[in-house]
Amino acid sequence: PPYLRVIRAMLTKFETKSNRVKGLSFHPSRPWILASLHSGVVQLWDFRMGTLIDRFDEHDGPVRGVCFHRTQPLFVSGGDDYKIKLWSFKLRRCLFTLLGHLDYIRTVQFHQEYPWVVSASDDQTIRVWNWQSRTCISVLTGHNHYVMCAAFHAKEDLVVSASLDQTVRVWDIAGLRKKTVAPAEDVLRIPQMNTDLFGGGDAVVKYVLEGHDRGVNWAAFHPSLPLIVSGADDRQVKLWRMNDTKAWEVDTLRGHVNNVSCVMFHARQDVIVSNSEDRSIRVWDMSKRTGVQTFRREHDRFWILAAHPEVNLLAAGHDSGMIVFKLERERPAFATHGNQLYYVRDRYLRIYDFETKRDNPILSIRRSGGSGGGSSAPPRGMTYNPAENAILLSSDAEGGSYELFQLPRDAVASVSGKGTVTSAATVDAMSTDSRRGLGASAVFVARNRFAVFDRSSGQIFIKNLRNEVTKKVAPPCPSTDAIFYAGTGNLLCRAEDKVVLFDVQQRKTLAEMSTSNVKYVVWSTDMNYVALLSKHAIHVGDKRLRHLCTVHETIRVKSGAWDPSGVFVYTTLNHIKYCLPNGDSGIVRTLDQPVYVTRVNKGVLCCLDRQGKNVEMEIDASEYLFKLALHRREYDRVLAMIRSDRLCGQSIISYLQQKGFPEVALHFVRDDRTRFSLAIECGNIEVALQAAHELDERDLWHKLGIEALRQGNHHIVEFAYQRTKNFERLSFLYLITGNLEKLQKMLKIAEMRSDVTGRFHNALYLGDVQERVRVLEESGQLPLAYATAKTHGIEEDATRIAEKLTESIGEDVNLKAMLLADGGLEAKLMLPPKPLVRCDDNWPLLTVSKGFFEGNLAAAEAMSGGKGAFDMPDADMADAAAGAWGGDDLDLGGDMDGIGGDDDGMDGIGGGDDDEDGGWEMEDLDLPPDVGGGAMGGGEG
């Protein structure tokens, strides 16, 4: 029979494995779907990303109905526990439960406009609830068996219900609307007759549709026409029409071989979709009333269908999960040549000129279909032959077919402004001479030859423009299942896990590349690069099919085109992205709806939307052009783009760091913390000092000191150590630079801070024996103090300490022996050598030269007189000229007797180690004299 002739593979977009799915609902704006399971769980899925977002588990027993609210972050569910639950997916919990039904609840649905929920139950009633007041506002009685479903009309005050009593009922709820929504005076105008006859008048039966021989499982309104469709256990799908006064059966669709579980009208096409316990989904042509597509599963019965309210997507629930799918591809077939775009929309082959923006139909084409008037399948692919002005269209119909068209000679002139515009009516009247044939793929390979892959024989047929076979060629791989264009005389042959570049004339393999299943091939205009598009990956190669890079995506890759600069721009479901030949990629912008790129040129992206309309988008190409210039080492272009200040953002900074250009990244940064990190990375001490001064954090000064020490700039090291109060490091720095005056000051500071260890170290560095003796004596180390004084010949101190020791040693034999030895100790004096030369200049240990970018940018900014990224602020330069820390600027409190007092002028220096928030301020500590001067290098080249 004709309804079994077209059985196709489903265009599955998403699939889950779970317990039996009894209810489904698409979110109207987000890529989400709810699935209610026989196990009692409600799952929330992101079907675009393929991830489970959340699960809701409060029902006791199967959940048969579920529905998203159109605008609020809510959904409603009904289950076998007789409960209707309203949930907030934002709060991730059940808000409240509606009680009233006395048996299983089959379906629940929100009203499009009012705060209502309609529910159908096995207690033979339909209830309408106000979810805001949490009350039942109407009970619809009349069915005398289980009510399997109930649904509001999208626009009118109607409810349709289906029951196992073999009827479909349509209910008028206009009275309910007036009673609960309209002002009070409108209620008084309801005719009294309704109240007398129907007991309330708020919801009355309008039609009872009888015709099914068994219980009816589902009924649904058409979204805009006065039609109803129903499916029943008699294995039939019935189409009904209604008017203001009556409803009647229009036709019966037969084909299912078991109970019909669910049936609905397609929102965007004139078809009816039904599923059944016979493990099939069937698509029926509404006008011809025949089956046009059948999708089967091997083991799973289907239970429920749902349609997305905005997007061309359907979902079906079965015994082991659910599937989200399309009935046919939405990608328009198109080909570009020069300034012209050839594409198919509706049943016309059209031509669009990118320059003049004129769009004309040039040929009327029939959409290929199966025998016996099956479903019309849109063309899947197109190739254009400019030499002969011919078009090849490929389709999936009949297992793969193609159609060859010779275009009118004035087709291009009609859109380029040189000819007359043709109307659709004129095109319809023209004869469309085309040649057809069977083949999985068809592409041009020469001026007057095209290749067709014949799946049945597994061979490539070379045909002339009269559709005659001139040659048969065996493909390079036995597993070849498709061919793509690859220039004159060559083909790209797709095998299981690779693509082969094949010379048709010489019948030999030129190259091959390992890929996942390639769907589309996009060549650059000069044929130097090729992009192989798979479901979730893009493989980029050169004209010899040498692999350059692979970009992986988590969501589907939809289309792509080459920018004339050599960057591949492509689209996913929700982004426009780019890919450089070296593998660098990024996002250009986000998309509300998927589009199919036809051309990218001069910052304008031309594309087709899913309705086949031409759309132009302005895109910012500066990021990928900047990265391309860096990749090609076109540094003059990079400098020009830097000066234009069009680039910004954390991603470009991270990219420059990753690629080894921190000095370039430094130009884009205004955040002091990021500037400091970049300056340290590229060795730019001036900028690092400026940023550290702005932030004034201990950790940053420490890092600055480390980098300055690496470069040998000990003046900056000294300044950094001062800011961090790193007294030990400062003392050692003064020791190795021979600065005895500042070492002496460090000794006084340690004394004021009561830092015993610091005093001893500084005294040791200075060779000040008397200070060491004093430190040891004050800290109670009398034996060590005596040994130090005695060894260094300070007899006066030694005698005084010996007296103290005599009183305190008691019976300590060892100490007595030491005292009695009286200078007999054998020891070498620990005196540091005197510095030969005091090192006032920085050490020439590490030369840090400015790189290409840094030097050019600094020079340009100096010429312009502006403050650049590599300049010191004027205030800092003034501080730098004031002299190094020390000298007369540092008030050490005058006389040593006043050390430690409150008024000794040392508040910022002393105070103990716990004074973390204090410390030297810039007034107390001047910058070294050559900060920002020529002694310091710039960034590393």
Short mmCIF file of N, CA and C in Angstrom, two decimals, residues 719-860:
data_model
loop_
_atom_site.label_atom_id
_atom_site.label_comp_id
_atom_site.label_asym_id
_atom_site.label_seq_id
_atom_site.Cartn_x
_atom_site.Cartn_y
_atom_site.Cartn_z
N PHE A 719 63.91 49.27 46.87
CA PHE A 719 62.63 49.94 47.05
C PHE A 719 61.52 48.93 47.38
N ALA A 720 61.52 47.80 46.65
CA ALA A 720 60.51 46.77 46.88
C ALA A 720 60.64 46.16 48.27
N TYR A 721 61.89 45.93 48.71
CA TYR A 721 62.10 45.36 50.05
C TYR A 721 61.65 46.35 51.12
N GLN A 722 61.87 47.64 50.86
CA GLN A 722 61.41 48.64 51.81
C GLN A 722 59.88 48.61 51.94
N ARG A 723 59.19 48.49 50.80
CA ARG A 723 57.72 48.51 50.84
C ARG A 723 57.16 47.29 51.56
N THR A 724 57.89 46.18 51.50
CA THR A 724 57.40 44.96 52.16
C THR A 724 57.98 44.78 53.55
N LYS A 725 58.79 45.76 54.01
CA LYS A 725 59.44 45.66 55.32
C LYS A 725 60.26 44.38 55.45
N ASN A 726 60.90 44.01 54.37
CA ASN A 726 61.70 42.79 54.37
C ASN A 726 63.12 43.15 54.84
N PHE A 727 63.24 43.31 56.19
CA PHE A 727 64.49 43.83 56.75
C PHE A 727 65.68 42.91 56.52
N GLU A 728 65.46 41.59 56.62
CA GLU A 728 66.57 40.67 56.45
C GLU A 728 67.14 40.77 55.04
N ARG A 729 66.23 40.79 54.03
CA ARG A 729 66.70 40.88 52.64
C ARG A 729 67.38 42.23 52.38
N LEU A 730 66.84 43.29 52.97
CA LEU A 730 67.45 44.61 52.80
C LEU A 730 68.88 44.62 53.35
N SER A 731 69.06 44.06 54.53
CA SER A 731 70.39 44.05 55.14
C SER A 731 71.37 43.29 54.27
N PHE A 732 70.93 42.14 53.75
CA PHE A 732 71.84 41.36 52.91
C PHE A 732 72.13 42.10 51.61
N LEU A 733 71.11 42.80 51.06
CA LEU A 733 71.33 43.59 49.84
C LEU A 733 72.37 44.68 50.08
N TYR A 734 72.27 45.37 51.23
CA TYR A 734 73.25 46.41 51.53
C TYR A 734 74.64 45.81 51.74
N LEU A 735 74.71 44.59 52.28
CA LEU A 735 75.99 43.94 52.48
C LEU A 735 76.67 43.66 51.15
N ILE A 736 75.90 43.07 50.19
CA ILE A 736 76.54 42.68 48.92
C ILE A 736 76.76 43.86 48.00
N THR A 737 76.10 45.01 48.29
CA THR A 737 76.37 46.21 47.50
C THR A 737 77.37 47.12 48.18
N GLY A 738 77.83 46.72 49.40
CA GLY A 738 78.86 47.49 50.10
C GLY A 738 78.36 48.79 50.69
N ASN A 739 77.07 48.90 50.95
CA ASN A 739 76.50 50.15 51.46
C ASN A 739 76.47 50.10 52.98
N LEU A 740 77.61 50.44 53.63
CA LEU A 740 77.75 50.31 55.07
C LEU A 740 76.92 51.34 55.81
N GLU A 741 76.69 52.52 55.19
CA GLU A 741 75.89 53.53 55.86
C GLU A 741 74.46 53.03 56.09
N LYS A 742 73.89 52.40 55.05
CA LYS A 742 72.52 51.91 55.19
C LYS A 742 72.46 50.66 56.06
N LEU A 743 73.56 49.90 56.07
CA LEU A 743 73.61 48.77 57.01
C LEU A 743 73.57 49.27 58.45
N GLN A 744 74.26 50.42 58.67
CA GLN A 744 74.25 51.01 60.01
C GLN A 744 72.83 51.43 60.39
N LYS A 745 72.10 51.98 59.40
CA LYS A 745 70.72 52.37 59.66
C LYS A 745 69.84 51.15 59.94
N MET A 746 70.11 50.06 59.23
CA MET A 746 69.34 48.84 59.47
C MET A 746 69.57 48.31 60.87
N LEU A 747 70.80 48.51 61.37
CA LEU A 747 71.10 48.10 62.74
C LEU A 747 70.28 48.91 63.75
N LYS A 748 70.16 50.21 63.50
CA LYS A 748 69.38 51.06 64.39
C LYS A 748 67.89 50.71 64.31
N ILE A 749 67.41 50.42 63.08
CA ILE A 749 66.00 50.05 62.92
C ILE A 749 65.71 48.76 63.66
N ALA A 750 66.62 47.78 63.56
CA ALA A 750 66.42 46.51 64.26
C ALA A 750 66.37 46.73 65.76
N GLU A 751 67.21 47.69 66.27
CA GLU A 751 67.20 47.98 67.70
C GLU A 751 65.87 48.61 68.11
N MET A 752 65.37 49.52 67.27
CA MET A 752 64.08 50.15 67.58
C MET A 752 62.93 49.14 67.52
N ARG A 753 63.05 48.15 66.65
CA ARG A 753 62.01 47.14 66.52
C ARG A 753 62.15 46.03 67.55
N SER A 754 63.19 46.12 68.39
CA SER A 754 63.48 45.07 69.38
C SER A 754 63.67 43.72 68.70
N ASP A 755 64.30 43.77 67.55
CA ASP A 755 64.56 42.56 66.77
C ASP A 755 65.98 42.08 67.11
N VAL A 756 66.09 41.14 68.03
CA VAL A 756 67.40 40.68 68.51
C VAL A 756 68.20 40.04 67.39
N THR A 757 67.54 39.14 66.64
CA THR A 757 68.25 38.46 65.55
C THR A 757 68.72 39.45 64.50
N GLY A 758 67.84 40.42 64.15
CA GLY A 758 68.23 41.43 63.17
C GLY A 758 69.40 42.27 63.63
N ARG A 759 69.41 42.66 64.91
CA ARG A 759 70.52 43.44 65.43
C ARG A 759 71.81 42.65 65.34
N PHE A 760 71.75 41.36 65.71
CA PHE A 760 72.96 40.54 65.70
C PHE A 760 73.49 40.38 64.28
N HIS A 761 72.57 40.10 63.31
CA HIS A 761 73.00 39.91 61.92
C HIS A 761 73.63 41.18 61.37
N ASN A 762 72.96 42.33 61.60
CA ASN A 762 73.51 43.58 61.09
C ASN A 762 74.85 43.90 61.73
N ALA A 763 74.96 43.62 63.03
CA ALA A 763 76.25 43.84 63.69
C ALA A 763 77.32 42.92 63.10
N LEU A 764 76.92 41.69 62.77
CA LEU A 764 77.84 40.74 62.16
C LEU A 764 78.28 41.22 60.79
N TYR A 765 77.30 41.71 59.99
CA TYR A 765 77.62 42.22 58.65
C TYR A 765 78.57 43.42 58.73
N LEU A 766 78.37 44.27 59.78
CA LEU A 766 79.17 45.48 59.90
C LEU A 766 80.53 45.23 60.57
N GLY A 767 80.70 44.07 61.21
CA GLY A 767 81.92 43.81 61.96
C GLY A 767 81.95 44.58 63.28
N ASP A 768 80.77 44.95 63.77
CA ASP A 768 80.65 45.72 65.01
C ASP A 768 80.60 44.74 66.19
N VAL A 769 81.81 44.44 66.77
CA VAL A 769 81.91 43.43 67.82
C VAL A 769 81.22 43.92 69.10
N GLN A 770 81.41 45.16 69.43
CA GLN A 770 80.81 45.68 70.66
C GLN A 770 79.29 45.57 70.62
N GLU A 771 78.69 45.82 69.42
CA GLU A 771 77.23 45.69 69.29
C GLU A 771 76.81 44.24 69.46
N ARG A 772 77.62 43.32 68.93
CA ARG A 772 77.29 41.90 69.08
C ARG A 772 77.34 41.50 70.55
N VAL A 773 78.36 41.98 71.27
CA VAL A 773 78.48 41.67 72.70
C VAL A 773 77.27 42.22 73.44
N ARG A 774 76.88 43.48 73.07
CA ARG A 774 75.74 44.10 73.74
C ARG A 774 74.46 43.32 73.50
N VAL A 775 74.28 42.85 72.25
CA VAL A 775 73.06 42.09 71.92
C VAL A 775 73.02 40.80 72.71
N LEU A 776 74.13 40.10 72.76
CA LEU A 776 74.17 38.82 73.47
C LEU A 776 73.95 39.03 74.98
N GLU A 777 74.55 40.12 75.49
CA GLU A 777 74.40 40.37 76.93
C GLU A 777 72.96 40.72 77.26
N GLU A 778 72.34 41.57 76.43
CA GLU A 778 70.95 41.99 76.70
C GLU A 778 69.97 40.85 76.56
N SER A 779 70.29 39.90 75.70
CA SER A 779 69.37 38.78 75.50
C SER A 779 69.62 37.63 76.48
N GLY A 780 70.56 37.83 77.45
CA GLY A 780 70.78 36.83 78.48
C GLY A 780 71.78 35.76 78.11
N GLN A 781 72.43 35.90 76.95
CA GLN A 781 73.42 34.91 76.52
C GLN A 781 74.81 35.33 77.04
N LEU A 782 74.99 35.33 78.39
CA LEU A 782 76.22 35.83 78.99
C LEU A 782 77.46 35.01 78.61
N PRO A 783 77.39 33.67 78.58
CA PRO A 783 78.59 32.93 78.16
C PRO A 783 79.03 33.31 76.75
N LEU A 784 78.06 33.43 75.82
CA LEU A 784 78.42 33.81 74.45
C LEU A 784 78.94 35.24 74.41
N ALA A 785 78.32 36.14 75.19
CA ALA A 785 78.79 37.53 75.23
C ALA A 785 80.22 37.58 75.76
N TYR A 786 80.51 36.83 76.84
CA TYR A 786 81.87 36.81 77.40
C TYR A 786 82.87 36.26 76.39
N ALA A 787 82.48 35.14 75.71
CA ALA A 787 83.40 34.53 74.74
C ALA A 787 83.69 35.49 73.60
N THR A 788 82.65 36.21 73.15
CA THR A 788 82.84 37.16 72.04
C THR A 788 83.75 38.30 72.47
N ALA A 789 83.49 38.88 73.64
CA ALA A 789 84.30 40.01 74.10
C ALA A 789 85.75 39.57 74.37
N LYS A 790 85.91 38.43 74.99
CA LYS A 790 87.25 37.96 75.34
C LYS A 790 88.03 37.65 74.07
N THR A 791 87.37 36.99 73.10
CA THR A 791 88.05 36.61 71.86
C THR A 791 88.52 37.82 71.09
N HIS A 792 87.68 38.89 71.08
CA HIS A 792 88.03 40.06 70.29
C HIS A 792 88.81 41.10 71.07
N GLY A 793 89.23 40.74 72.32
CA GLY A 793 90.12 41.61 73.09
C GLY A 793 89.46 42.81 73.72
N ILE A 794 88.15 42.72 73.93
CA ILE A 794 87.46 43.83 74.60
C ILE A 794 87.44 43.49 76.09
N GLU A 795 88.53 43.82 76.77
CA GLU A 795 88.75 43.36 78.14
C GLU A 795 87.78 43.96 79.14
N GLU A 796 87.45 45.23 78.91
CA GLU A 796 86.56 45.90 79.86
C GLU A 796 85.21 45.19 79.93
N ASP A 797 84.63 44.91 78.74
CA ASP A 797 83.34 44.22 78.69
C ASP A 797 83.46 42.78 79.19
N ALA A 798 84.59 42.14 78.84
CA ALA A 798 84.79 40.76 79.27
C ALA A 798 84.84 40.65 80.78
N THR A 799 85.53 41.62 81.43
CA THR A 799 85.63 41.59 82.90
C THR A 799 84.26 41.79 83.53
N ARG A 800 83.52 42.77 83.00
CA ARG A 800 82.20 43.05 83.56
C ARG A 800 81.27 41.85 83.42
N ILE A 801 81.30 41.21 82.27
CA ILE A 801 80.43 40.05 82.03
C ILE A 801 80.87 38.87 82.87
N ALA A 802 82.20 38.76 83.09
CA ALA A 802 82.73 37.64 83.90
C ALA A 802 82.22 37.75 85.32
N GLU A 803 82.13 38.98 85.82
CA GLU A 803 81.61 39.15 87.18
C GLU A 803 80.16 38.69 87.28
N LYS A 804 79.38 39.06 86.25
CA LYS A 804 77.98 38.62 86.24
C LYS A 804 77.89 37.11 86.17
N LEU A 805 78.79 36.53 85.39
CA LEU A 805 78.75 35.07 85.22
C LEU A 805 79.12 34.36 86.51
N THR A 806 80.13 34.93 87.25
CA THR A 806 80.58 34.29 88.49
C THR A 806 79.43 34.17 89.47
N GLU A 807 78.59 35.21 89.48
CA GLU A 807 77.47 35.20 90.40
C GLU A 807 76.39 34.20 90.00
N SER A 808 76.31 33.91 88.73
CA SER A 808 75.17 33.11 88.25
C SER A 808 75.49 31.67 87.88
N ILE A 809 76.80 31.33 87.74
CA ILE A 809 77.07 30.00 87.20
C ILE A 809 76.95 28.90 88.24
N GLY A 810 77.12 29.22 89.50
CA GLY A 810 77.00 28.18 90.53
C GLY A 810 78.07 27.12 90.35
N GLU A 811 77.64 25.90 90.18
CA GLU A 811 78.55 24.76 90.10
C GLU A 811 78.80 24.28 88.67
N ASP A 812 78.51 25.12 87.67
CA ASP A 812 78.68 24.72 86.26
C ASP A 812 80.18 24.60 85.96
N VAL A 813 80.69 23.39 85.89
CA VAL A 813 82.12 23.12 85.72
C VAL A 813 82.64 23.68 84.40
N ASN A 814 81.90 23.51 83.31
CA ASN A 814 82.35 23.95 81.99
C ASN A 814 82.53 25.45 81.93
N LEU A 815 81.56 26.20 82.50
CA LEU A 815 81.67 27.66 82.48
C LEU A 815 82.84 28.13 83.34
N LYS A 816 83.03 27.47 84.49
CA LYS A 816 84.18 27.81 85.33
C LYS A 816 85.49 27.60 84.58
N ALA A 817 85.58 26.52 83.87
CA ALA A 817 86.81 26.23 83.10
C ALA A 817 87.04 27.30 82.05
N MET A 818 85.90 27.77 81.39
CA MET A 818 86.05 28.79 80.36
C MET A 818 86.56 30.10 80.96
N LEU A 819 86.04 30.47 82.13
CA LEU A 819 86.48 31.71 82.76
C LEU A 819 87.94 31.63 83.19
N LEU A 820 88.32 30.46 83.74
CA LEU A 820 89.69 30.29 84.22
C LEU A 820 90.70 30.27 83.07
N ALA A 821 90.26 29.88 81.89
CA ALA A 821 91.18 29.80 80.75
C ALA A 821 91.77 31.17 80.44
N ASP A 822 90.96 32.23 80.64
CA ASP A 822 91.43 33.61 80.54
C ASP A 822 92.18 33.89 79.24
N GLY A 823 91.46 33.71 78.16
CA GLY A 823 92.03 34.04 76.85
C GLY A 823 92.70 32.90 76.17
N GLY A 824 92.68 31.77 76.77
CA GLY A 824 93.33 30.64 76.12
C GLY A 824 92.47 29.99 75.05
N LEU A 825 91.32 30.56 74.78
CA LEU A 825 90.44 29.97 73.76
C LEU A 825 91.05 30.17 72.38
N GLU A 826 91.03 29.12 71.61
CA GLU A 826 91.54 29.22 70.24
C GLU A 826 90.38 29.53 69.30
N ALA A 827 90.37 30.71 68.74
CA ALA A 827 89.26 31.12 67.87
C ALA A 827 89.78 32.09 66.82
N LYS A 828 89.01 32.15 65.71
CA LYS A 828 89.32 33.10 64.64
C LYS A 828 88.24 34.18 64.63
N LEU A 829 88.71 35.39 64.46
CA LEU A 829 87.77 36.51 64.51
C LEU A 829 86.86 36.51 63.29
N MET A 830 85.52 36.76 63.51
CA MET A 830 84.54 36.81 62.42
C MET A 830 84.28 38.27 62.06
N LEU A 831 85.19 38.84 61.27
CA LEU A 831 85.03 40.22 60.83
C LEU A 831 84.88 40.24 59.31
N PRO A 832 83.82 40.89 58.79
CA PRO A 832 83.65 40.92 57.33
C PRO A 832 84.69 41.81 56.68
N PRO A 833 85.07 41.51 55.45
CA PRO A 833 86.05 42.36 54.77
C PRO A 833 85.43 43.71 54.41
N LYS A 834 86.23 44.71 54.32
CA LYS A 834 85.76 46.02 53.93
C LYS A 834 85.48 46.03 52.42
N PRO A 835 84.36 46.62 52.00
CA PRO A 835 84.09 46.66 50.55
C PRO A 835 85.12 47.53 49.84
N LEU A 836 85.61 47.02 48.72
CA LEU A 836 86.60 47.76 47.94
C LEU A 836 85.94 48.91 47.18
N VAL A 837 84.77 48.60 46.56
CA VAL A 837 84.05 49.61 45.77
C VAL A 837 82.60 49.59 46.20
N ARG A 838 82.06 50.73 46.47
CA ARG A 838 80.63 50.79 46.78
C ARG A 838 79.84 50.78 45.47
N CYS A 839 78.89 49.85 45.36
CA CYS A 839 78.14 49.66 44.10
C CYS A 839 76.90 50.56 44.12
N ASP A 840 77.06 51.76 43.56
CA ASP A 840 75.92 52.66 43.51
C ASP A 840 75.07 52.45 42.25
N ASP A 841 75.69 51.99 41.17
CA ASP A 841 74.94 51.75 39.93
C ASP A 841 74.40 50.32 39.93
N ASN A 842 73.39 50.11 39.06
CA ASN A 842 72.82 48.77 38.94
C ASN A 842 73.83 47.82 38.32
N TRP A 843 73.68 46.55 38.67
CA TRP A 843 74.60 45.54 38.13
C TRP A 843 74.28 45.26 36.67
N PRO A 844 75.26 45.15 35.85
CA PRO A 844 75.01 44.78 34.44
C PRO A 844 74.93 43.26 34.29
N LEU A 845 73.96 42.67 34.97
CA LEU A 845 73.90 41.21 34.97
C LEU A 845 73.02 40.66 33.86
N LEU A 846 71.89 41.36 33.56
CA LEU A 846 70.94 40.82 32.58
C LEU A 846 70.46 41.95 31.70
N THR A 847 70.69 41.81 30.41
CA THR A 847 70.21 42.82 29.47
C THR A 847 68.81 42.44 29.01
N VAL A 848 67.85 43.32 29.26
CA VAL A 848 66.47 43.08 28.82
C VAL A 848 66.15 44.10 27.75
N SER A 849 66.05 43.64 26.51
CA SER A 849 65.85 44.57 25.41
C SER A 849 64.37 44.68 25.08
N LYS A 850 63.99 45.81 24.52
CA LYS A 850 62.60 46.00 24.10
C LYS A 850 62.35 45.20 22.83
N GLY A 851 61.16 44.59 22.76
CA GLY A 851 60.80 43.82 21.59
C GLY A 851 60.33 44.71 20.46
N PHE A 852 59.96 44.07 19.34
CA PHE A 852 59.50 44.80 18.15
C PHE A 852 58.31 45.68 18.48
N PHE A 853 57.30 45.08 19.12
CA PHE A 853 56.07 45.81 19.42
C PHE A 853 56.30 46.89 20.46
N GLU A 854 57.03 46.52 21.51
CA GLU A 854 57.21 47.45 22.63
C GLU A 854 57.96 48.69 22.19
N GLY A 855 59.01 48.47 21.42
CA GLY A 855 59.78 49.61 20.95
C GLY A 855 58.98 50.52 20.05
N ASN A 856 58.23 49.92 19.11
CA ASN A 856 57.43 50.72 18.18
C ASN A 856 56.31 51.46 18.90
N LEU A 857 55.65 50.77 19.82
CA LEU A 857 54.55 51.40 20.54
C LEU A 857 55.06 52.54 21.41
N ALA A 858 56.18 52.29 22.11
CA ALA A 858 56.73 53.34 22.97
C ALA A 858 57.18 54.54 22.14
N ALA A 859 57.78 54.27 20.98
CA ALA A 859 58.24 55.37 20.13
C ALA A 859 57.06 56.18 19.60
N ALA A 860 56.01 55.47 19.19
CA ALA A 860 54.84 56.17 18.67
C ALA A 860 54.18 57.03 19.74
#
